[in-house]
Coordinates of C-alpha atoms and ligand atoms in Angstrom, one line a residue:
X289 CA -0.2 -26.4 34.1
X290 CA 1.7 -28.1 31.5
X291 CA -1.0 -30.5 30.8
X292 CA -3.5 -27.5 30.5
X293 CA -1.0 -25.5 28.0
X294 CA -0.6 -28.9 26.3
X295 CA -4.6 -29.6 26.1
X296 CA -4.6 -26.0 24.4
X297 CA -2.2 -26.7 22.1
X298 CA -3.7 -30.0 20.7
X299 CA -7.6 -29.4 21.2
X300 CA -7.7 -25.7 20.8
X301 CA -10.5 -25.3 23.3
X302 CA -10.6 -25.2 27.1
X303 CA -12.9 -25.4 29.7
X304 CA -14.0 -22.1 31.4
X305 CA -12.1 -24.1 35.0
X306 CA -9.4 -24.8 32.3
X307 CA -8.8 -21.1 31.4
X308 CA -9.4 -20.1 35.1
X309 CA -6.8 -22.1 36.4
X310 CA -4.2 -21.6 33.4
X311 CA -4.9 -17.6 33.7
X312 CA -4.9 -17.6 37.6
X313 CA -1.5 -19.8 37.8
X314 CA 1.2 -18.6 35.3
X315 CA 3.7 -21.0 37.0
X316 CA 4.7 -22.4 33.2
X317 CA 5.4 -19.3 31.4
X318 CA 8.9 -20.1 29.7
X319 CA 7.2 -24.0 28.3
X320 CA 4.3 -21.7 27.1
X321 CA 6.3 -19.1 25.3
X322 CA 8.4 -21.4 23.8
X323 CA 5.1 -23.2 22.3
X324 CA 3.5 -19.7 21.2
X325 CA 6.7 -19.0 19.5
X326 CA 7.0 -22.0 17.6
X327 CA 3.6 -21.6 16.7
X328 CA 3.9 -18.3 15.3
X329 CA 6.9 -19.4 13.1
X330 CA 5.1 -22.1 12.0
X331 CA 2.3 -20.1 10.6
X332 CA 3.6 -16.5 9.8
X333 CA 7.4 -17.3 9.5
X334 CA 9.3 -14.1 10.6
X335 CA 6.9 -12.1 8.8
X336 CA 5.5 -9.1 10.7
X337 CA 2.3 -7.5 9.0
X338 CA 2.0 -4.0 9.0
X339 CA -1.2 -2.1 9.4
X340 CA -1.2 2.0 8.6
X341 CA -3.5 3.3 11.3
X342 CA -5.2 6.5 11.0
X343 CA -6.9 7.9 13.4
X344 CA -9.2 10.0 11.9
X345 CA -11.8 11.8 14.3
X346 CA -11.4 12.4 18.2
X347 CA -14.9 13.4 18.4
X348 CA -16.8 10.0 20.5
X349 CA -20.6 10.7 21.5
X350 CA -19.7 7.8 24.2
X351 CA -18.6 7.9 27.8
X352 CA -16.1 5.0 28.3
X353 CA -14.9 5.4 32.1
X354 CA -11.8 4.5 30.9
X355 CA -11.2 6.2 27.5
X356 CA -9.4 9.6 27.0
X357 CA -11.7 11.0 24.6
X358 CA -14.8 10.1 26.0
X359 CA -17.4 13.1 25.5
X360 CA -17.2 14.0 29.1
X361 CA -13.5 15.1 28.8
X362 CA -13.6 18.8 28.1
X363 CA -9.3 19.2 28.4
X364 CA -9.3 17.5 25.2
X365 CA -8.5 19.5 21.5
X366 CA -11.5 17.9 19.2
X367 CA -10.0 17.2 15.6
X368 CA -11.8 15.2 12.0
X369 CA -9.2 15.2 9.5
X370 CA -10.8 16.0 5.8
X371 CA -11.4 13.4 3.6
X372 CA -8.6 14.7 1.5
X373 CA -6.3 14.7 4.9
X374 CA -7.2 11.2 5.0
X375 CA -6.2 10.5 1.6
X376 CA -3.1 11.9 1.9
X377 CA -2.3 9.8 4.8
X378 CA -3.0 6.9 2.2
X379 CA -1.0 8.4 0.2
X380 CA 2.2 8.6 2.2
X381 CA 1.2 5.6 3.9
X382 CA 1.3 3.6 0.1
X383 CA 4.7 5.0 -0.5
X384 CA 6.0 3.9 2.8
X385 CA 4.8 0.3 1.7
X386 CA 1.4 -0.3 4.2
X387 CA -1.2 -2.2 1.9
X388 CA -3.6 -2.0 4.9
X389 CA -5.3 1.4 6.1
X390 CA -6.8 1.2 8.9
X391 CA -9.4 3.6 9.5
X392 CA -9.8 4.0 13.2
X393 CA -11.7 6.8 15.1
X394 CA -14.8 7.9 18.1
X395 CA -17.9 7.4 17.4
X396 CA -18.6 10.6 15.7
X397 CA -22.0 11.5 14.0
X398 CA -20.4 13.8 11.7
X399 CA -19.0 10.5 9.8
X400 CA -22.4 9.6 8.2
X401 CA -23.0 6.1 6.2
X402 CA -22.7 8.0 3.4
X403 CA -19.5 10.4 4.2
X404 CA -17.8 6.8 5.1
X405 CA -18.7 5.1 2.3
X406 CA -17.4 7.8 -0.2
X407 CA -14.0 7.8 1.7
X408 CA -14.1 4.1 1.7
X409 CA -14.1 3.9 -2.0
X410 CA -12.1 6.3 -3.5
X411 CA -9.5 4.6 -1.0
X412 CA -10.3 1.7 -2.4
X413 CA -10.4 3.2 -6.2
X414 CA -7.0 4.8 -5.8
X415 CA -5.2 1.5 -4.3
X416 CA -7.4 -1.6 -5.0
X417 CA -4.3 -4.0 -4.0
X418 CA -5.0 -2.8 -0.5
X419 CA -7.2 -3.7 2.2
X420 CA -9.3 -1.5 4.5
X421 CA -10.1 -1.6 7.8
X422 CA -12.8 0.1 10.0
X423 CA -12.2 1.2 13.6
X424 CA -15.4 3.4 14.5
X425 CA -17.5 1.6 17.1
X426 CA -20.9 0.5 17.0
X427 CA -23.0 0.9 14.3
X428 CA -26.3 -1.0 13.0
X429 CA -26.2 -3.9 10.9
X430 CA -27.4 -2.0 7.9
X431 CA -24.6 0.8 8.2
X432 CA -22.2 -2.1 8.3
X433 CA -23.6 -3.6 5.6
X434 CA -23.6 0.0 3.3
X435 CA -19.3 0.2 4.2
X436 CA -18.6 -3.2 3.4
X437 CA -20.4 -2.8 0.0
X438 CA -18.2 0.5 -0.7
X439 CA -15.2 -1.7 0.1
X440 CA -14.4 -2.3 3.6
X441 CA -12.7 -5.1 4.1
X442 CA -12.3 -5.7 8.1
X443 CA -13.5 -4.9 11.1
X444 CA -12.2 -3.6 13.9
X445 CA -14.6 -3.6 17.3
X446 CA -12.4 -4.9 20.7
X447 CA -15.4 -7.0 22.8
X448 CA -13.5 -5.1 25.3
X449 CA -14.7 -7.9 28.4
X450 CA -16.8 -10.7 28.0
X451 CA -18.6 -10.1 31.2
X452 CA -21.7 -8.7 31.1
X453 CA -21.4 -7.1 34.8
X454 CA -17.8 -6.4 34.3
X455 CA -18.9 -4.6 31.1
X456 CA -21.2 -2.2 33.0
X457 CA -18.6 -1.4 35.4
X458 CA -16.5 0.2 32.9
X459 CA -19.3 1.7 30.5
X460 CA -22.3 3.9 31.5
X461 CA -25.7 2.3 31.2
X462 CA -26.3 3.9 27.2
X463 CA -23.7 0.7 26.0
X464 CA -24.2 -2.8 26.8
X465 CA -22.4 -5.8 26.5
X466 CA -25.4 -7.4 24.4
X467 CA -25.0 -4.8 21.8
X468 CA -21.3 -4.9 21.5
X469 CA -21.7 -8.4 21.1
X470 CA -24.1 -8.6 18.5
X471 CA -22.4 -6.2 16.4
X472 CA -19.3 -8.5 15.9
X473 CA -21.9 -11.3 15.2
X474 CA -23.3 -9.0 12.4
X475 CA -20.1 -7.9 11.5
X476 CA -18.8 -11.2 10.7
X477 CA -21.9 -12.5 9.2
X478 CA -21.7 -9.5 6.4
X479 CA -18.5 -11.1 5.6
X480 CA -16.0 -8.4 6.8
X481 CA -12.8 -10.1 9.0
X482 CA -13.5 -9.6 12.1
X483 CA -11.3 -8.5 15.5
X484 CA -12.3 -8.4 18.4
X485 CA -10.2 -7.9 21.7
X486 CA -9.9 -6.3 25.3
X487 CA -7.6 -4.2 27.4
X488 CA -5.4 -6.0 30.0
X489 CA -5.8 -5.4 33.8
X490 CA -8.9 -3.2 33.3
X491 CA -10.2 -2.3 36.2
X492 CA -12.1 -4.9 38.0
X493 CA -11.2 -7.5 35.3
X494 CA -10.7 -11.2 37.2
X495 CA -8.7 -14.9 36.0
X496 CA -12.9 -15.7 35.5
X497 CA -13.2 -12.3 33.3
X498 CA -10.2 -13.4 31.3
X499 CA -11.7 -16.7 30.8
X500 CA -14.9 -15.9 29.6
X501 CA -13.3 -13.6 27.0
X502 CA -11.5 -16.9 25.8
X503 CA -14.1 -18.8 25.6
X504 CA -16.2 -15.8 23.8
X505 CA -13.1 -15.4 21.2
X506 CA -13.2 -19.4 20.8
X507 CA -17.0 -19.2 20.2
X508 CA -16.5 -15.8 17.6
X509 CA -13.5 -17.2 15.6
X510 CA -12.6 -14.1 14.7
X511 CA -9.3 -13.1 12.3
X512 CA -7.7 -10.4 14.4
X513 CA -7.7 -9.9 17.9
X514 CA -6.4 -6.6 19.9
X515 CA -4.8 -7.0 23.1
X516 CA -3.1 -4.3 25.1
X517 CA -2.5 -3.1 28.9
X518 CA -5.4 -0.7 30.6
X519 CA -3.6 2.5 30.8
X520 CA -4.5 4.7 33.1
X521 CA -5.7 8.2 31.3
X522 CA -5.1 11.5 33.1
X523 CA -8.6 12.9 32.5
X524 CA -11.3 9.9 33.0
X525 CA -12.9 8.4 36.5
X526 CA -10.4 5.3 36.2
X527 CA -7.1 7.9 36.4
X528 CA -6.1 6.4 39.5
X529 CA -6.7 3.1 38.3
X530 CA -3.5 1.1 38.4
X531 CA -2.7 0.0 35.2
X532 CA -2.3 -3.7 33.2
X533 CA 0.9 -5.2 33.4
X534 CA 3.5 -6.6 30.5
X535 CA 3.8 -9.7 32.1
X536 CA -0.1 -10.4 32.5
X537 CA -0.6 -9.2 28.5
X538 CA 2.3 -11.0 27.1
X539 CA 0.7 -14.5 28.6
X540 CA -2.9 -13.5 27.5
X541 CA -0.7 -13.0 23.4
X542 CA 0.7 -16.5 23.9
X543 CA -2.4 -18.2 25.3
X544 CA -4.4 -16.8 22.2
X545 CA -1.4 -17.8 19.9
X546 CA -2.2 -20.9 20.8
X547 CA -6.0 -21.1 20.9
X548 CA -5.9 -19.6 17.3
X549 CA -3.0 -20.3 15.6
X550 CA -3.3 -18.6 12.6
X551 CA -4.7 -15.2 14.2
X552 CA -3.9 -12.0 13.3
X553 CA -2.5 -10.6 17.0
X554 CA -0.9 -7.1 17.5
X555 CA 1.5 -6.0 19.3
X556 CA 0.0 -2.8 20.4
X557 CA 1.2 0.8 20.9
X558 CA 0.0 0.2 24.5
X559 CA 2.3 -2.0 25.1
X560 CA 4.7 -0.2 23.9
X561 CA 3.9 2.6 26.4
X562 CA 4.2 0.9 29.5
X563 CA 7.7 -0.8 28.5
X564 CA 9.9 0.6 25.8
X565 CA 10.6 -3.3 24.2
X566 CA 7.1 -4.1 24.6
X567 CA 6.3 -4.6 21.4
X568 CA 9.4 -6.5 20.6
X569 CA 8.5 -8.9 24.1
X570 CA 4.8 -9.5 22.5
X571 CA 6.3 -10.5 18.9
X572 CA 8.2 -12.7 20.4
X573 CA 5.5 -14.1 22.6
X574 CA 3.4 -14.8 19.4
X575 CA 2.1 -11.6 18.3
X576 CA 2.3 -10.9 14.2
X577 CA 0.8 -7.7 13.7
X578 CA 2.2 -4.2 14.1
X579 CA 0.1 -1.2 13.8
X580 CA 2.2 2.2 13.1
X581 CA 0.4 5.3 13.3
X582 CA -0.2 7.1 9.7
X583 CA -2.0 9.8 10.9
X584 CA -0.8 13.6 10.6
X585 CA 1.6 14.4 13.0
X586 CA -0.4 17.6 14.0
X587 CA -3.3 16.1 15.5
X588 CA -1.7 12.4 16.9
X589 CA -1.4 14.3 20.3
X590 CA -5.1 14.6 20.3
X591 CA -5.8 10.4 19.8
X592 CA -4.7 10.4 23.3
X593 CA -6.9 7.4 24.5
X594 CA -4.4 6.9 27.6
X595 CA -1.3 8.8 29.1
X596 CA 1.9 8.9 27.4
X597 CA 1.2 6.9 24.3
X598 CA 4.1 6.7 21.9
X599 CA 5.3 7.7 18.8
X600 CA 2.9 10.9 19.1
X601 CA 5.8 13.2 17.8
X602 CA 7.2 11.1 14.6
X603 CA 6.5 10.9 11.1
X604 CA 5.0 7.9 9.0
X605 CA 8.0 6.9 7.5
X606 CA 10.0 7.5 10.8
X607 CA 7.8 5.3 12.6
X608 CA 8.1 2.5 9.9
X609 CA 12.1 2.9 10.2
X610 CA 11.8 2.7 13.8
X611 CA 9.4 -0.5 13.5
X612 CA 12.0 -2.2 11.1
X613 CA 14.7 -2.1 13.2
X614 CA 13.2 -3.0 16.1
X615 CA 11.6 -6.3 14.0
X616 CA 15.1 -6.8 12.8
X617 CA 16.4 -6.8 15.7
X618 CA 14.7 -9.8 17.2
X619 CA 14.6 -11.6 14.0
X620 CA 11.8 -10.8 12.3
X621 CA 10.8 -8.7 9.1
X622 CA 8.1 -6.3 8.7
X623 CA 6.1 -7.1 5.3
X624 CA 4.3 -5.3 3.0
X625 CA 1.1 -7.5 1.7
X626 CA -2.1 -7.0 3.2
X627 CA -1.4 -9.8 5.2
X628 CA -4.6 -12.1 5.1
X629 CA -5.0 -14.6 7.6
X630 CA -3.0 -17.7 6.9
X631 CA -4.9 -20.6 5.6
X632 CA -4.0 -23.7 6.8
X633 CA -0.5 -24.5 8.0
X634 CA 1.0 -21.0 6.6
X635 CA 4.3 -19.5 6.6
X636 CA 4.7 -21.5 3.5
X637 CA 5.3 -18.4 1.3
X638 CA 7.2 -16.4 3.8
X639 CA 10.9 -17.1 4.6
X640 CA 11.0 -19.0 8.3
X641 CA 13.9 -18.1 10.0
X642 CA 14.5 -18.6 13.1
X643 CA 14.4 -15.6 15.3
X644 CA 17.5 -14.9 16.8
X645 CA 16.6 -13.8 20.1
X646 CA 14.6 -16.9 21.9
X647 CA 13.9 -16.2 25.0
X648 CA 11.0 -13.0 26.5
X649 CA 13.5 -11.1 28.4
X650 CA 12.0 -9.8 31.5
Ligands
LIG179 N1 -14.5 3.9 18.9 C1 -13.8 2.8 18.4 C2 -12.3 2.8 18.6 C3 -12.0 2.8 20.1 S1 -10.3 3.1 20.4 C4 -14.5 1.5 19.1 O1 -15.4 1.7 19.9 O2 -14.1 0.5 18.7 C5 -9.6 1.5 20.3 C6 -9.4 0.8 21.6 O3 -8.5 1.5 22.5 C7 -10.6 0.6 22.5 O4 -11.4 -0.5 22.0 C8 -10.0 0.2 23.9 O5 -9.9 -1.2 24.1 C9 -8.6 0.9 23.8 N2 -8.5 1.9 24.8 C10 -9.3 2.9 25.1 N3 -8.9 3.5 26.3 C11 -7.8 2.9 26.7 C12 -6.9 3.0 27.8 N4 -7.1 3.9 28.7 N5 -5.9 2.1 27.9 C13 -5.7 1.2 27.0 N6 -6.5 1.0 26.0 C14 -7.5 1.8 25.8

């Protein structure tokens, strides 16, 4: 496995045995983790980017078996915040110090090219220092096209498995992993930064699954990609579904922080569910990205996409607080500046300290 981790390291590319074998076996996790650590430093420095998530509509025309607000689930309160509610999460979310919004919602009708694109950019009038992200599913090339002219900046759309079977066994028929695909294709081909990404211990996900999703992430390049535990949701056919484990995701963060060294990798909220130093354990396994939630307090109960997600109760500026500390606390700093992808061999303008906490405590 060391030779396999080591392969990884210099080449940056793996077979699809390779992967298979290095997913499948995680008999070298301490020699990986210490590589995906150094890595990080080496690029990002103790830098932590911050992205202001708002999650502005619950409404979703699609089914996802494994998605809380899928249409089909009745028991849950349907909210769209106005485009002035959205403004005013800027708004707070400016003070606070976030310089990316990210924009993040169902796939909801309501949210026309041209409703988008006026909220696009009169965000992007009030606070052109910032950069904006999409979160709101598929769309055609030409709608992409029309929000990255008002301003978008990024892209959002988590692959979600790079199998096409495995993809049908947790969608219904109307989505396919051909589309899903070629929307990240068109995405990045507009221009806009692209992330792609999966859930962890999905249901019928296997070491091959995995694998193909590294070698489809090798072939996209994208900037960002989101990684975090399946979590069972209360309300959807995968409820008694067991659930992704920390372990499993924190391996899958250092693996890609070492196929893509300068990639922009969250530490998610679901990981933060399922283990209360979660996010902390996937910073320190390589992750450089932390997405606090901006949205109004009021309605964050309702973005319930899986069963007790955190941080549904606090306010913006109490969930940056609580973020900072928990950075500091292993070492690291959260930063205010959009945060671009580092060229080359970063960390250069960010202070590199060692963090003072080495090892991914179990
Ligand atoms: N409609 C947008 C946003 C989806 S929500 C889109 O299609 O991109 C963002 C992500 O949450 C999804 O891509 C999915 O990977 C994740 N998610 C949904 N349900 C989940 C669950 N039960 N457990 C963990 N993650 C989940």
């Amino acid at each position: 496995m060391r030779r396999l981790i080591d392969k990884l390291e210099r080449e940056r590319c793996l077979t699809r045995e390779e992967w298979i074998a290095l997913i499948a076996s995680q008999a070298e996790r301490e020699y990986l983790f210490a590589k995906s650590k150094e890595t990080a430093q080496q690029y990002y420095g103790n830098a932590v980017y911050t992205r202001g998530l708002i999650e502005f509509t619950n409404y979703c025309k699609n089914n996802c078996y494994y998605c809380g607000i899928r249409r089909e689930n009745q028991n849950v309160k349907r909210y769209r915040l106005s485009r002035e509610e959205i403004l005013s999460c800027c708004a707070q979310g400016y003070k606070l110090g976030f310089r990316t919004f990210v924009l993040q919602g169902g796939e909801d009708a309501y949210f026309t090219d041209d409703r988008l694109a006026a909220i696009i950019s009169e965000i992007k009038s009030r606070y052109p220092d910032c950069a904006l992200t999409l979160s709101v599913g598929e769309r055609s090339k030409s709608s992409y096209r029309r929000l990255f002219n008002a301003g978008a900046d990024r892209y959002l759309l988590r692959h979600e498995t790079a199998n096409a079977t495995h993809y049908r066994s947790l969608h219904p028929d109307e989505m396919s992993y051909g589309n899903r695909r070629a929307c990240l294709f068109a995405l990045k081909e507009i221009g806009y930064q692209v992330g792609c990404g999966f859930m962890v211990g999905s249901p019928g996900q296997t070491a091959a699954c995995l694998a193909e999703d590294m070698l489809f992430i090798t072939e996209l390049a994208p900037q960002m990609v989101g990684i975090g535990p399946f979590v069972p949701h209360h309300e959807t056919p995968f409820a008694k579904e067991s659930g992704g484990t920390v372990d499993l995701t924190l391996y899958l963060l250092a693996l890609l922080r070492l196929l893509k060294p300068d990639l922009l990798l969250p530490a998610t909220t679901a990981l933060g569910t399922i283990d209360p130093k979660g996010r902390e354990k996937g910073i320190l396994a390589g992750a450089n990205v932390v997405m606090p939630n901006l949205s109004p307090t009021g309605v964050r109960k309702q973005y319930e996409l899986y069963d007790n997600k955190i941080c549904t109760g606090d306010e913006a500026a109490e969930c940056w607080n609580c973020l900072n500390g928990r950075m500091e606390c292993i070492g690291y700093r959260l930063v205010t500046d959009r945060g671009d992808p580092a060229k080359g061999s970063g960390g250069k303008n960010v202070q590199c300290n060692v963090a003072k906490s080495g090892r991914i405590y179990q």
